[in-house]
Short mmCIF file of C-alpha atoms in Angstrom, two decimals:
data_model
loop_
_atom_site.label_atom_id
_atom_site.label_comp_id
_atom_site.label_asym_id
_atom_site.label_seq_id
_atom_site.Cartn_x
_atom_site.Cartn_y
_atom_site.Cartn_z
CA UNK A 134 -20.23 5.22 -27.43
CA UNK A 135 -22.43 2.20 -27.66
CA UNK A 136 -26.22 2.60 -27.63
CA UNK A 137 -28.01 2.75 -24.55
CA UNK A 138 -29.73 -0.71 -23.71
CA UNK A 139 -32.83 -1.33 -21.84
CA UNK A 140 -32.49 -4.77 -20.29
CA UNK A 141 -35.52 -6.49 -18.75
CA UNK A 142 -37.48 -9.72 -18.24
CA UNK A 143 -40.56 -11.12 -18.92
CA UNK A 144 -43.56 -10.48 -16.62
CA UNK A 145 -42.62 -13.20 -13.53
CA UNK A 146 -39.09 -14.12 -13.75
CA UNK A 147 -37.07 -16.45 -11.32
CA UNK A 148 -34.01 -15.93 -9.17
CA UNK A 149 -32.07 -17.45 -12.05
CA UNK A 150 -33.79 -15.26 -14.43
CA UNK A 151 -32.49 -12.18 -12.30
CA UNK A 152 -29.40 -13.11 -11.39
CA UNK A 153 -28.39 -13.69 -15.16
CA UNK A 154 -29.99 -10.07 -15.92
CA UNK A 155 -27.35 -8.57 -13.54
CA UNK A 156 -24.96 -10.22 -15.00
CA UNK A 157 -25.85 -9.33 -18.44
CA UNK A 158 -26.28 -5.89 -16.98
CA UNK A 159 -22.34 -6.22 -16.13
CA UNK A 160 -20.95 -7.50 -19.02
CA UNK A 161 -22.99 -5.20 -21.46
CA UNK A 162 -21.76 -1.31 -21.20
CA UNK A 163 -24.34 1.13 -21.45
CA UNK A 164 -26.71 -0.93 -20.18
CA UNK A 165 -29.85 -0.03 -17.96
CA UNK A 166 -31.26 -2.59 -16.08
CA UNK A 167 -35.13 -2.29 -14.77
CA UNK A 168 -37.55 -5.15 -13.10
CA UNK A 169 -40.56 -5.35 -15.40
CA UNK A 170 -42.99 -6.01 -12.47
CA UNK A 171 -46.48 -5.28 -13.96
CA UNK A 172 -45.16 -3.20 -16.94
CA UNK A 173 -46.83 -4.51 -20.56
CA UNK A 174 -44.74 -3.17 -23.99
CA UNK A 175 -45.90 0.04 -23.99
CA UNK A 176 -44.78 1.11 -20.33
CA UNK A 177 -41.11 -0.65 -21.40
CA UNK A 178 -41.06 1.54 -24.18
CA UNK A 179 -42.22 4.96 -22.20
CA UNK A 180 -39.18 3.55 -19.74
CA UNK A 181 -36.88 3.21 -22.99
CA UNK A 182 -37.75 6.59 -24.26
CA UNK A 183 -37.09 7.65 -20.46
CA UNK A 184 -33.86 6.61 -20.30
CA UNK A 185 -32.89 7.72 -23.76
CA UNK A 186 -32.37 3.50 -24.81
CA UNK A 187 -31.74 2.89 -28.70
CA UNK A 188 -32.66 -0.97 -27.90
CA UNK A 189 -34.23 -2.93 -25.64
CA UNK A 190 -33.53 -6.75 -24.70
CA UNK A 191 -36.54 -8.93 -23.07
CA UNK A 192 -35.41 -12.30 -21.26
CA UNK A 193 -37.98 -14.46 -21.07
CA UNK A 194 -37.93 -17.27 -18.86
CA UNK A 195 -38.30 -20.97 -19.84
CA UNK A 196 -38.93 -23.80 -16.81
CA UNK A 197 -37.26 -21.78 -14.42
CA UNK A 198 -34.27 -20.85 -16.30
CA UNK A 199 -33.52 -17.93 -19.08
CA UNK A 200 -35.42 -18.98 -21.97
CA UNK A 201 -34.95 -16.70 -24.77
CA UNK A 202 -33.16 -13.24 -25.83
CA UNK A 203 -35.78 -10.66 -27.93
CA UNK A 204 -34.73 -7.77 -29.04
CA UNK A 205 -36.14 -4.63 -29.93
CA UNK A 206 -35.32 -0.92 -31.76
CA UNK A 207 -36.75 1.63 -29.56
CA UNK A 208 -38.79 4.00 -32.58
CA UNK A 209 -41.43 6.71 -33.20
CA UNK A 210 -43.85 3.66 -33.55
CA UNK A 211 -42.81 1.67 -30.75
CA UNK A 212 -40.94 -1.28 -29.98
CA UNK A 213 -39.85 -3.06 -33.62
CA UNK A 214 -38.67 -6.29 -33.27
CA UNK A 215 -35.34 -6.45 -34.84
CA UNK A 216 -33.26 -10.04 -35.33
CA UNK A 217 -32.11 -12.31 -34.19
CA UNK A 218 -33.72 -13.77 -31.07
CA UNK A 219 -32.06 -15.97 -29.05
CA UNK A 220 -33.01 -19.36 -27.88
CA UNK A 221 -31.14 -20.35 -24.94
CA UNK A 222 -30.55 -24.05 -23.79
CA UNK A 223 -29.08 -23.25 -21.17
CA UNK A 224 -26.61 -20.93 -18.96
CA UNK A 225 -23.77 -19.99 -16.43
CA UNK A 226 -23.91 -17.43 -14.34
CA UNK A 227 -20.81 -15.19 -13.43
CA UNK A 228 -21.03 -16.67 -9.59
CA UNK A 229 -20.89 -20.41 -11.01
CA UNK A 230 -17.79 -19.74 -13.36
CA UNK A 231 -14.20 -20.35 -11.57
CA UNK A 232 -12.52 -17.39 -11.66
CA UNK A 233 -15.25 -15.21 -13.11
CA UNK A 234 -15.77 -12.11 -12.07
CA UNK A 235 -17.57 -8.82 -12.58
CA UNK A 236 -15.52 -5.26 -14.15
CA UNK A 237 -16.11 -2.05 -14.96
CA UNK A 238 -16.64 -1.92 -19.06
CA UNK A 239 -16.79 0.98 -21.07
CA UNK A 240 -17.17 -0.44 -24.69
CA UNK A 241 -17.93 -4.33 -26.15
CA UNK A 242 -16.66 -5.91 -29.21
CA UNK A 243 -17.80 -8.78 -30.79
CA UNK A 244 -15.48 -11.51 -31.49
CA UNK A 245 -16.68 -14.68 -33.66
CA UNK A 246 -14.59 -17.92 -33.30
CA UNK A 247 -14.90 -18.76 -36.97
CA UNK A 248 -15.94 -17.43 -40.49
CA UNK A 249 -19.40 -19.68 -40.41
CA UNK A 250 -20.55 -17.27 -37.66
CA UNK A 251 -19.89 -14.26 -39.88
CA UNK A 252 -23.75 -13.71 -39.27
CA UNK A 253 -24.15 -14.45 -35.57
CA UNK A 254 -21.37 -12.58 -35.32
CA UNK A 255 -22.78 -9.35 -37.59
CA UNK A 256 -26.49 -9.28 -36.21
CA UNK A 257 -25.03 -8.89 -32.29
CA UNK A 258 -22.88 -6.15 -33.35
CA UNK A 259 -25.24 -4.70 -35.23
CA UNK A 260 -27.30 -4.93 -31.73
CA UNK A 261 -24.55 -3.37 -29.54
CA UNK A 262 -23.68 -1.01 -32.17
CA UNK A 263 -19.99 -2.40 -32.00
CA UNK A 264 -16.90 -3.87 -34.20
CA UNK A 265 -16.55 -7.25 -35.10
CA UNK A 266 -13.46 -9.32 -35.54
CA UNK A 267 -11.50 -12.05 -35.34
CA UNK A 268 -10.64 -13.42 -31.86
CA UNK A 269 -7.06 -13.93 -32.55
CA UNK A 270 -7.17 -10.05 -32.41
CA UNK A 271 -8.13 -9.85 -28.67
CA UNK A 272 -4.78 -8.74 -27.03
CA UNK A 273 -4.85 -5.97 -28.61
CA UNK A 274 -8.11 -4.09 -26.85
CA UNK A 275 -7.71 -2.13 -23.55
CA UNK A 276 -8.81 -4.40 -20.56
CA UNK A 277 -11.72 -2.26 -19.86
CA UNK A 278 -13.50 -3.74 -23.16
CA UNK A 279 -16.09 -6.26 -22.70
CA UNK A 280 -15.65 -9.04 -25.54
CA UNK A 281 -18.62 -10.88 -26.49
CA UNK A 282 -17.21 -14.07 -27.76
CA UNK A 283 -19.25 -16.15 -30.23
CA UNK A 284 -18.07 -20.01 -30.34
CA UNK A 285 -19.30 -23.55 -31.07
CA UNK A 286 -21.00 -23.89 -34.34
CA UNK A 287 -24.58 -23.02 -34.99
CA UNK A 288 -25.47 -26.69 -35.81
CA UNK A 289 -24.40 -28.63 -32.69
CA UNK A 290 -23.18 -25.92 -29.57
CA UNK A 291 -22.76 -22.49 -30.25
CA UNK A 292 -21.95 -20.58 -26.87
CA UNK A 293 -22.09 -16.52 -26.23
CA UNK A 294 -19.92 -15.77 -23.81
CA UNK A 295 -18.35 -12.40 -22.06
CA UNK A 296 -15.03 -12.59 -20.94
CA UNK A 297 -11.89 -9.41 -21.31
CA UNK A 298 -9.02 -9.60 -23.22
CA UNK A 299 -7.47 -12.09 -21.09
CA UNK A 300 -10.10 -14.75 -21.86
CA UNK A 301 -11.31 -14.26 -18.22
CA UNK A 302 -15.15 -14.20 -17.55
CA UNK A 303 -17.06 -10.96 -16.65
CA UNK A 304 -20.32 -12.17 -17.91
CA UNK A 305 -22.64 -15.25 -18.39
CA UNK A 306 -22.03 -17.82 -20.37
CA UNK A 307 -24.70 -18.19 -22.91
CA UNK A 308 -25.26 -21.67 -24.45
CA UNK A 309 -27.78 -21.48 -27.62
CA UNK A 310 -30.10 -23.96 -28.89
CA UNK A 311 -31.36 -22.02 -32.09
CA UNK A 312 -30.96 -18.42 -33.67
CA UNK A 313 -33.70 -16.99 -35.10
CA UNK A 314 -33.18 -14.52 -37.76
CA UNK A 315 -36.59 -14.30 -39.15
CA UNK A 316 -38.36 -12.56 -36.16
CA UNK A 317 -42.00 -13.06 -37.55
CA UNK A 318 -41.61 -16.99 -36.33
#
C-alpha cells in the first residue's frame, strides 16, 4: 500500500486551484484531500498526523492558476521539505480533456518516457512510495492502477500526466516549467 497523502492548497486558492486538487485527489490513491481555509503549517501537520499521512503536497496558486507542487515528509519534527518541487506552467483539468475521466485507483506507478528522466522519474516515486518503469511496460498493470506518466524533456516541455493502462486520462495533465531538486531555493 502506498503512503497516505495529505493534499492541500495554499491559504486562498481559486476555482481552478480546487478543481485541479480533486482531480489530483482522483488520480493519486491513498490520497486525503482537505481545504486549508485558515490553517498555517503546524495545523496541516496536526491534520497529517490525524489522518495517519506519511506526506503532504501543498498547491500553491500562481495568477489564478496552480502554481507550484511542495512537498513534505510528515516527521517527529514537523513538516521537512523533501524534493523536488514542482513549478507548473500550466494545466488541464480532467473536465477539459476529451475522453478523460475519473476511476477508482488502488495503487500508482510511475512511468518515465525516456532514460533522461531517470530522476524526475525516481524523486516522484520516491514521493508515492511506488515502482518505476518503462512505459512500454504499461499493458501489463491491472486497470485499476493509476500511471503517472512523465514525458517531454526537462529542457523544453516536460508534462506529468495520469492516465490507466490504456493511455486514457483519469487525472490532470501537468505541464512543468522547472523542477527543483534543491528545496532550500
Amino acid at each position: 500500500m502506498s503512503p497516505r497523502i495529505l493534499l492541500t492548497t495554499s491559504r486562498r486558492p481559486t476555482r481552478r486551484t480546487r478543481s485541479f486538487l480533486k482531480d489530483l485527489a482522483g488520480a493519486v490513491p491513498f490520497s486525503f484531500k482537505i481545504n486549508r481555509g485558515k490553517m498555517n503549517y503546524d495545523d496541516i501537520y496536526l491534520k497529517a498526523l490525524e489522518v495517519k499521512a506519511e506526506k503532504v503536497a501543498i498547491v500553491s496558486v500562481f495568477k489564478g492558476n496552480p502554481g507550484a507542487i511542495s512537498f513534505y515528509d510528515v516527521s517527529p519534527e514537523g513538516l521537512i521539505m523533501i524534493p523536488p518541487k514542482i513549478i507548473i506552467s500550466g494545466v488541464k483539468l480532467l473536465r477539459e480533456i476529451p475522453r478523460g475521466r475519473m476511476i477508482k485507483v488502488d495503487g500508482i506507478k510511475v512511468c518515465i518516457e525516456n532514460y533522461a528522466l531517470r530522476n524526475v522519474g525516481e524523486a516522484l516515486s520516491n514521493i508515492f512510495s511506488c515502482e518505476m518503469f518503462q512505459c512500454g511496460l504499461i499493458h501489463s498493470l491491472p486497470p485499476s492502477i493509476s500511471i503517472l506518466h512523465v514525458g517531454g524533456s526537462i529542457e523544453n516541455s516536460l508534462t506529468l500526466s495520469f492516465m490507466n493502462k490504456y493511455g486514457l486520462p483519469i487525472g490532470p495533465i501537468i505541464k512543468v516549467r522547472k523542477i527543483i531538486f534543491n528545496v532550500d531555493q
